[in-house]
Amino acid sequence: MSAPAKSSAGYHRACTGQALSTVESHSTLPSNGLTIFGAAFCPFVHRAWITLEYLGIPYRYVEVDPYEKPQILLEVNAKGLVPSLRLEDQKSGKVQGLGESTVIMEYLHERYVEDAKSPSKRLLPPMDGSEANVYARAQARLVSHHLNGKLIPSFYRFLQAQEADKQVEYGKEFTDELRWLQDRLEEADRSEGAAGGPFYAGRKELGWVDVMVAPWVFRATNVLQHYRSLDLQSSELFPPGSRYDKWAQAIFAHPAFKATTSTEDLYLDSYARYAENRPNTSQVANAINSGRGLP
Ligand SMILES: N[C@@H](CCC(=O)N[C@@H](CS)C(=O)NCC(=O)O)C(=O)O
């Protein structure tokens, strides 16, 4: 018998909405031997999954409960975290594993974009020897480094804060981080070759920075709105038409984002344990509570 769709802690164990349709159409192992182990609610999975969809890479999606750490997950990632990749060589049968969402994004990009003869899509400017593109790639990584080290932890600090004064303090910290991001979006719009599109660096299509942070920007519009009354669109900083809002709306409307996103009730249910800061919610929640970096 399969596990119930929701755990006793309230998090969902199966995707809903468009993400569920995507799971159902990716249930068999393709000839490249690639499987992603995911969890419906997980933002780290979300960024790896958007990458797969956007780049059009064939894959199988297998839902696992990362808190129960089934053997199939531990076999490819001893930490038992999602996302994890299982890479099976179809000729030799050799199996390799890979964890860490950012490393997975790098792997997928190198394997299916940089090593491909004529890739139709890419998340970073090409490695064509041009100085402008080397710098643009470094800038995208620099912004991503900040998002991972500052903005994403501040999302959890705000959500897990229980006392009113801490919620105000960490709420400001989070919106300051979004303001930092808006400044970077505006700055990158002025960079060499920026094409006037809505994504980071004026791209007309999704890019590295967008995918890196999209899952948390989205969860800010439902989880943080519901549990912490955050209303970005009615704020002075990010109203409709602001650079941040145009960017966020372009992400939410993107087919690769929509295909990997569940209905909002799934996120509200799954994050109640964070919003109440229940003990042992997850390694992420524990790291935030103890002031350590994210796992
Ligand atoms: N640094 C990891 C973090 C992944 C992560 O923490 N995933 C969560 C689910 S959102 C998980 O697997 N948690 C299991 C646990 O806390 O034991 C990454 O970027 O992939």
CSV table of C-alpha atoms and ligand atoms in Angstrom, one decimal:
chain,number,residue,atom,x,y,z
A,1,MET,CA,0.0,0.0,0.0
A,2,SER,CA,1.4,3.4,-0.9
A,3,ALA,CA,1.9,6.2,1.8
A,4,PRO,CA,-1.1,8.6,2.3
A,5,ALA,CA,-0.9,11.7,0.1
A,6,LYS,CA,-0.4,13.9,3.2
A,7,SER,CA,2.0,13.0,6.1
A,8,SER,CA,0.8,13.3,9.7
A,9,ALA,CA,2.9,16.5,9.8
A,10,GLY,CA,0.8,17.9,7.1
A,11,TYR,CA,3.2,18.0,4.1
A,12,HIS,CA,2.1,16.6,0.8
A,13,ARG,CA,3.6,13.4,-0.6
A,14,ALA,CA,2.3,13.9,-4.1
A,15,CYS,CA,2.2,16.8,-6.5
A,16,THR,CA,-1.1,18.4,-7.5
A,17,GLY,CA,-2.3,20.4,-10.5
A,18,GLN,CA,0.0,20.9,-13.4
A,19,ALA,CA,3.0,19.5,-11.5
A,20,LEU,CA,1.0,16.2,-11.1
A,21,SER,CA,0.3,16.0,-14.9
A,22,THR,CA,4.0,16.5,-15.5
A,23,VAL,CA,4.9,13.7,-13.0
A,24,GLU,CA,2.4,11.4,-14.7
A,25,SER,CA,4.0,12.1,-18.1
A,26,HIS,CA,7.5,11.4,-16.7
A,27,SER,CA,7.0,8.0,-15.1
A,28,THR,CA,9.2,5.9,-17.2
A,29,LEU,CA,13.0,5.8,-17.5
A,30,PRO,CA,14.1,7.6,-20.7
A,31,SER,CA,17.1,6.3,-22.8
A,32,ASN,CA,19.5,8.8,-21.1
A,33,GLY,CA,18.9,6.9,-17.8
A,34,LEU,CA,18.2,10.1,-15.8
A,35,THR,CA,15.9,10.0,-12.8
A,36,ILE,CA,15.2,12.9,-10.4
A,37,PHE,CA,14.0,12.1,-6.9
A,38,GLY,CA,11.8,14.9,-5.8
A,39,ALA,CA,9.3,16.0,-3.1
A,40,ALA,CA,6.2,17.9,-4.1
A,41,PHE,CA,6.7,20.8,-1.7
A,42,CYS,CA,10.4,21.2,-2.0
A,43,PRO,CA,11.8,24.5,-3.4
A,44,PHE,CA,15.3,23.0,-4.0
A,45,VAL,CA,13.7,20.2,-6.1
A,46,HIS,CA,11.6,22.9,-7.9
A,47,ARG,CA,14.7,24.7,-9.2
A,48,ALA,CA,16.3,21.5,-10.5
A,49,TRP,CA,12.9,20.4,-12.0
A,50,ILE,CA,12.4,23.8,-13.8
A,51,THR,CA,15.9,23.3,-15.3
A,52,LEU,CA,15.0,19.9,-16.7
A,53,GLU,CA,11.7,21.2,-18.1
A,54,TYR,CA,13.2,24.4,-19.5
A,55,LEU,CA,16.1,22.7,-21.2
A,56,GLY,CA,13.9,19.9,-22.5
A,57,ILE,CA,16.0,17.1,-21.0
A,58,PRO,CA,14.3,13.7,-20.9
A,59,TYR,CA,13.9,12.4,-17.3
A,60,ARG,CA,11.9,10.2,-15.0
A,61,TYR,CA,10.4,11.9,-11.9
A,62,VAL,CA,10.1,9.7,-8.7
A,63,GLU,CA,8.4,11.2,-5.6
A,64,VAL,CA,10.0,10.3,-2.3
A,65,ASP,CA,9.6,11.4,1.3
A,66,PRO,CA,13.0,12.9,2.2
A,67,TYR,CA,12.2,12.7,5.9
A,68,GLU,CA,11.7,9.0,5.7
A,69,LYS,CA,14.8,8.6,3.5
A,70,PRO,CA,13.9,5.5,1.5
A,71,GLN,CA,16.8,3.2,0.4
A,72,ILE,CA,16.4,4.2,-3.3
A,73,LEU,CA,17.2,7.8,-2.3
A,74,LEU,CA,20.1,6.9,0.0
A,75,GLU,CA,21.7,4.8,-2.7
A,76,VAL,CA,22.3,7.9,-4.8
A,77,ASN,CA,22.7,10.5,-2.0
A,78,ALA,CA,24.0,9.4,1.4
A,79,LYS,CA,22.6,12.6,2.9
A,80,GLY,CA,19.1,11.5,1.9
A,81,LEU,CA,18.1,15.0,0.7
A,82,VAL,CA,16.0,16.0,-2.4
A,83,PRO,CA,16.6,16.8,-5.1
A,84,SER,CA,18.9,13.9,-6.1
A,85,LEU,CA,19.7,12.5,-9.5
A,86,ARG,CA,20.1,8.9,-10.4
A,87,LEU,CA,22.2,8.5,-13.5
A,88,GLU,CA,22.1,5.1,-15.1
A,89,ASP,CA,24.3,4.2,-18.0
A,90,GLN,CA,22.0,2.3,-20.3
A,91,LYS,CA,24.9,0.3,-21.9
A,92,SER,CA,26.9,-0.8,-18.9
A,93,GLY,CA,24.2,-0.5,-16.2
A,94,LYS,CA,26.5,1.6,-14.0
A,95,VAL,CA,24.6,3.8,-11.6
A,96,GLN,CA,25.9,7.1,-10.3
A,97,GLY,CA,24.2,9.6,-7.9
A,98,LEU,CA,24.3,13.4,-7.5
A,99,GLY,CA,22.8,15.7,-4.9
A,100,GLU,CA,22.6,19.5,-4.2
A,101,SER,CA,20.3,21.5,-6.3
A,102,THR,CA,22.9,24.0,-7.5
A,103,VAL,CA,25.3,21.2,-8.4
A,104,ILE,CA,22.5,19.4,-10.2
A,105,MET,CA,21.8,22.6,-12.2
A,106,GLU,CA,25.5,22.9,-13.1
A,107,TYR,CA,25.6,19.2,-14.1
A,108,LEU,CA,22.5,19.4,-16.3
A,109,HIS,CA,23.7,22.6,-18.0
A,110,GLU,CA,27.2,21.1,-18.7
A,111,ARG,CA,25.9,17.8,-19.9
A,112,TYR,CA,22.9,18.9,-22.0
A,113,VAL,CA,23.9,22.5,-23.0
A,114,GLU,CA,27.7,23.0,-23.0
A,115,ASP,CA,28.4,19.5,-24.3
A,116,ALA,CA,25.6,19.5,-26.9
A,117,LYS,CA,26.4,20.4,-30.5
A,118,SER,CA,23.7,23.0,-31.0
A,119,PRO,CA,21.6,23.5,-27.8
A,120,SER,CA,18.3,25.3,-28.5
A,121,LYS,CA,18.0,26.6,-24.9
A,122,ARG,CA,20.5,27.7,-22.3
A,123,LEU,CA,20.4,29.3,-18.8
A,124,LEU,CA,23.8,31.0,-19.0
A,125,PRO,CA,25.6,32.9,-21.9
A,126,PRO,CA,27.6,30.6,-24.1
A,127,MET,CA,31.2,29.6,-23.4
A,128,ASP,CA,32.4,31.2,-26.7
A,129,GLY,CA,35.5,32.9,-25.5
A,130,SER,CA,33.9,36.4,-25.5
A,131,GLU,CA,35.0,38.5,-22.5
A,132,ALA,CA,31.4,39.9,-22.1
A,133,ASN,CA,29.9,36.4,-21.8
A,134,VAL,CA,32.6,35.2,-19.3
A,135,TYR,CA,31.8,38.2,-17.2
A,136,ALA,CA,28.0,37.8,-17.6
A,137,ARG,CA,28.2,34.2,-16.4
A,138,ALA,CA,30.3,35.3,-13.4
A,139,GLN,CA,27.8,38.0,-12.5
A,140,ALA,CA,24.9,35.5,-12.7
A,141,ARG,CA,26.8,33.2,-10.3
A,142,LEU,CA,27.7,36.1,-8.0
A,143,VAL,CA,24.0,37.1,-7.7
A,144,SER,CA,23.1,33.5,-7.2
A,145,HIS,CA,25.7,33.2,-4.4
A,146,HIS,CA,24.1,36.1,-2.6
A,147,LEU,CA,20.6,34.7,-3.1
A,148,ASN,CA,21.6,31.3,-1.6
A,149,GLY,CA,23.6,32.8,1.3
A,150,LYS,CA,21.2,35.7,2.2
A,151,LEU,CA,17.8,35.9,0.6
A,152,ILE,CA,16.8,32.2,0.9
A,153,PRO,CA,17.8,31.9,4.6
A,154,SER,CA,15.9,35.1,5.3
A,155,PHE,CA,12.8,33.6,3.8
A,156,TYR,CA,13.0,30.8,6.4
A,157,ARG,CA,13.9,33.1,9.3
A,158,PHE,CA,10.8,35.2,8.6
A,159,LEU,CA,8.6,32.2,8.2
A,160,GLN,CA,9.9,30.5,11.4
A,161,ALA,CA,9.8,33.6,13.6
A,162,GLN,CA,7.2,33.2,16.3
A,163,GLU,CA,7.4,36.5,18.3
A,164,ALA,CA,5.8,39.6,16.8
A,165,ASP,CA,9.0,41.7,17.1
A,166,LYS,CA,11.1,39.0,15.4
A,167,GLN,CA,8.5,38.7,12.6
A,168,VAL,CA,8.8,42.5,12.0
A,169,GLU,CA,12.6,42.3,12.1
A,170,TYR,CA,12.9,39.3,9.8
A,171,GLY,CA,10.1,40.5,7.5
A,172,LYS,CA,12.1,43.7,6.9
A,173,GLU,CA,15.2,41.6,6.4
A,174,PHE,CA,13.4,39.6,3.7
A,175,THR,CA,11.9,42.6,1.9
A,176,ASP,CA,15.4,44.3,2.0
A,177,GLU,CA,16.7,41.2,0.3
A,178,LEU,CA,14.0,41.5,-2.4
A,179,ARG,CA,14.9,45.2,-2.8
A,180,TRP,CA,18.5,44.1,-3.3
A,181,LEU,CA,17.4,41.7,-5.9
A,182,GLN,CA,15.3,44.4,-7.6
A,183,ASP,CA,18.4,46.7,-7.7
A,184,ARG,CA,20.4,43.9,-9.3
A,185,LEU,CA,17.6,43.4,-11.9
A,186,GLU,CA,17.7,47.1,-12.8
A,187,GLU,CA,21.5,47.2,-12.8
A,188,ALA,CA,21.7,44.1,-15.1
A,189,ASP,CA,19.2,45.7,-17.5
A,190,ARG,CA,21.9,48.2,-18.2
A,191,SER,CA,24.6,45.6,-18.9
A,192,GLU,CA,26.2,45.1,-22.3
A,193,GLY,CA,23.9,43.3,-24.7
A,194,ALA,CA,20.8,43.3,-22.4
A,195,ALA,CA,17.8,42.7,-24.7
A,196,GLY,CA,15.0,44.4,-22.8
A,197,GLY,CA,13.3,41.2,-21.7
A,198,PRO,CA,11.6,40.7,-18.3
A,199,PHE,CA,14.1,38.1,-16.9
A,200,TYR,CA,17.4,38.8,-15.2
A,201,ALA,CA,19.9,40.7,-17.4
A,202,GLY,CA,17.1,41.6,-19.7
A,203,ARG,CA,16.9,38.1,-21.1
A,204,LYS,CA,13.7,37.3,-23.0
A,205,GLU,CA,13.9,33.7,-21.7
A,206,LEU,CA,14.5,32.2,-18.3
A,207,GLY,CA,18.1,32.3,-17.0
A,208,TRP,CA,20.3,31.0,-14.2
A,209,VAL,CA,19.4,33.7,-11.6
A,210,ASP,CA,15.7,33.4,-12.3
A,211,VAL,CA,15.6,29.6,-11.8
A,212,MET,CA,17.8,29.8,-8.8
A,213,VAL,CA,15.4,31.9,-6.7
A,214,ALA,CA,12.0,31.4,-8.4
A,215,PRO,CA,10.7,28.7,-5.9
A,216,TRP,CA,11.1,31.1,-2.9
A,217,VAL,CA,9.8,34.1,-4.8
A,218,PHE,CA,6.7,32.1,-5.6
A,219,ARG,CA,6.3,30.8,-2.0
A,220,ALA,CA,6.5,34.4,-0.8
A,221,THR,CA,3.3,35.1,-2.7
A,222,ASN,CA,1.3,32.3,-1.0
A,223,VAL,CA,3.1,30.9,2.0
A,224,LEU,CA,4.5,34.2,3.3
A,225,GLN,CA,1.3,36.0,2.3
A,226,HIS,CA,-0.9,33.5,4.2
A,227,TYR,CA,1.2,33.0,7.3
A,228,ARG,CA,3.0,36.4,7.6
A,229,SER,CA,0.6,38.7,5.8
A,230,LEU,CA,3.2,39.7,3.3
A,231,ASP,CA,1.6,41.5,0.4
A,232,LEU,CA,4.4,42.5,-2.0
A,233,GLN,CA,2.2,43.9,-4.8
A,234,SER,CA,0.5,46.4,-2.5
A,235,SER,CA,3.8,47.6,-1.1
A,236,GLU,CA,5.5,50.7,-2.3
A,237,LEU,CA,8.5,48.8,-3.4
A,238,PHE,CA,7.1,46.1,-5.6
A,239,PRO,CA,3.7,47.3,-7.0
A,240,PRO,CA,2.5,46.0,-10.4
A,241,GLY,CA,4.7,47.5,-13.0
A,242,SER,CA,7.8,47.6,-10.8
A,243,ARG,CA,10.9,45.9,-12.1
A,244,TYR,CA,10.6,43.2,-9.4
A,245,ASP,CA,6.9,42.5,-10.2
A,246,LYS,CA,7.4,42.3,-14.0
A,247,TRP,CA,10.2,39.8,-13.4
A,248,ALA,CA,8.2,37.7,-10.9
A,249,GLN,CA,5.1,37.7,-13.1
A,250,ALA,CA,7.2,36.6,-16.1
A,251,ILE,CA,8.6,33.7,-14.1
A,252,PHE,CA,5.2,32.6,-12.8
A,253,ALA,CA,3.8,32.7,-16.4
A,254,HIS,CA,6.7,30.6,-17.8
A,255,PRO,CA,5.7,27.2,-19.1
A,256,ALA,CA,8.6,25.4,-17.3
A,257,PHE,CA,7.6,27.1,-14.1
A,258,LYS,CA,3.9,26.2,-14.5
A,259,ALA,CA,4.6,22.6,-15.5
A,260,THR,CA,6.5,22.1,-12.2
A,261,THR,CA,4.2,23.9,-9.8
A,262,SER,CA,1.4,22.4,-7.7
A,263,THR,CA,-1.8,24.1,-6.6
A,264,GLU,CA,-1.3,26.7,-3.8
A,265,ASP,CA,-3.1,24.7,-1.1
A,266,LEU,CA,-0.2,22.2,-1.3
A,267,TYR,CA,2.3,24.8,-0.3
A,268,LEU,CA,0.1,26.3,2.4
A,269,ASP,CA,-0.4,22.8,4.0
A,270,SER,CA,3.2,21.8,3.6
A,271,TYR,CA,4.7,24.9,5.2
A,272,ALA,CA,2.4,25.1,8.3
A,273,ARG,CA,5.1,23.2,10.3
A,274,TYR,CA,7.6,25.9,9.4
A,275,ALA,CA,5.2,28.7,10.2
A,276,GLU,CA,4.6,27.2,13.6
A,277,ASN,CA,8.3,26.3,13.9
A,278,ARG,CA,7.5,22.8,15.1
A,279,PRO,CA,10.5,20.9,16.5
A,280,ASN,CA,12.5,18.8,14.0
A,281,THR,CA,10.6,20.1,11.0
A,282,SER,CA,13.6,19.6,8.7
A,283,GLN,CA,17.3,20.0,8.4
A,284,VAL,CA,16.7,23.4,6.9
A,285,ALA,CA,14.5,24.5,9.8
A,286,ASN,CA,17.0,23.2,12.3
A,287,ALA,CA,19.8,25.0,10.6
A,288,ILE,CA,17.9,28.3,10.7
A,289,ASN,CA,17.0,27.8,14.4
A,290,SER,CA,20.6,27.2,15.3
A,291,GLY,CA,22.0,30.0,13.2
A,292,ARG,CA,23.9,27.6,10.9
A,293,GLY,CA,24.1,27.8,7.1
A,294,LEU,CA,21.5,25.8,5.2
A,295,PRO,CA,22.3,22.1,4.7
B,1,LIG,N1,21.3,22.1,-0.1
B,1,LIG,C1,20.4,21.2,-0.5
B,1,LIG,C2,19.1,21.3,0.3
B,1,LIG,C3,18.0,20.3,0.0
B,1,LIG,C4,17.0,20.1,1.1
B,1,LIG,O1,17.2,20.5,2.3
B,1,LIG,N2,15.9,19.4,0.8
B,1,LIG,C5,14.9,19.1,1.8
B,1,LIG,C6,13.5,19.1,1.3
B,1,LIG,S1,13.0,20.7,0.8
B,1,LIG,C7,15.2,17.7,2.3
B,1,LIG,O2,15.6,16.8,1.6
B,1,LIG,N3,15.0,17.5,3.6
B,1,LIG,C8,15.2,16.3,4.3
B,1,LIG,C9,15.6,16.5,5.8
B,1,LIG,O3,15.5,17.6,6.3
B,1,LIG,O4,16.0,15.5,6.3
B,1,LIG,C10,20.1,21.4,-2.0
B,1,LIG,O5,20.3,22.6,-2.4
B,1,LIG,O6,19.7,20.5,-2.7
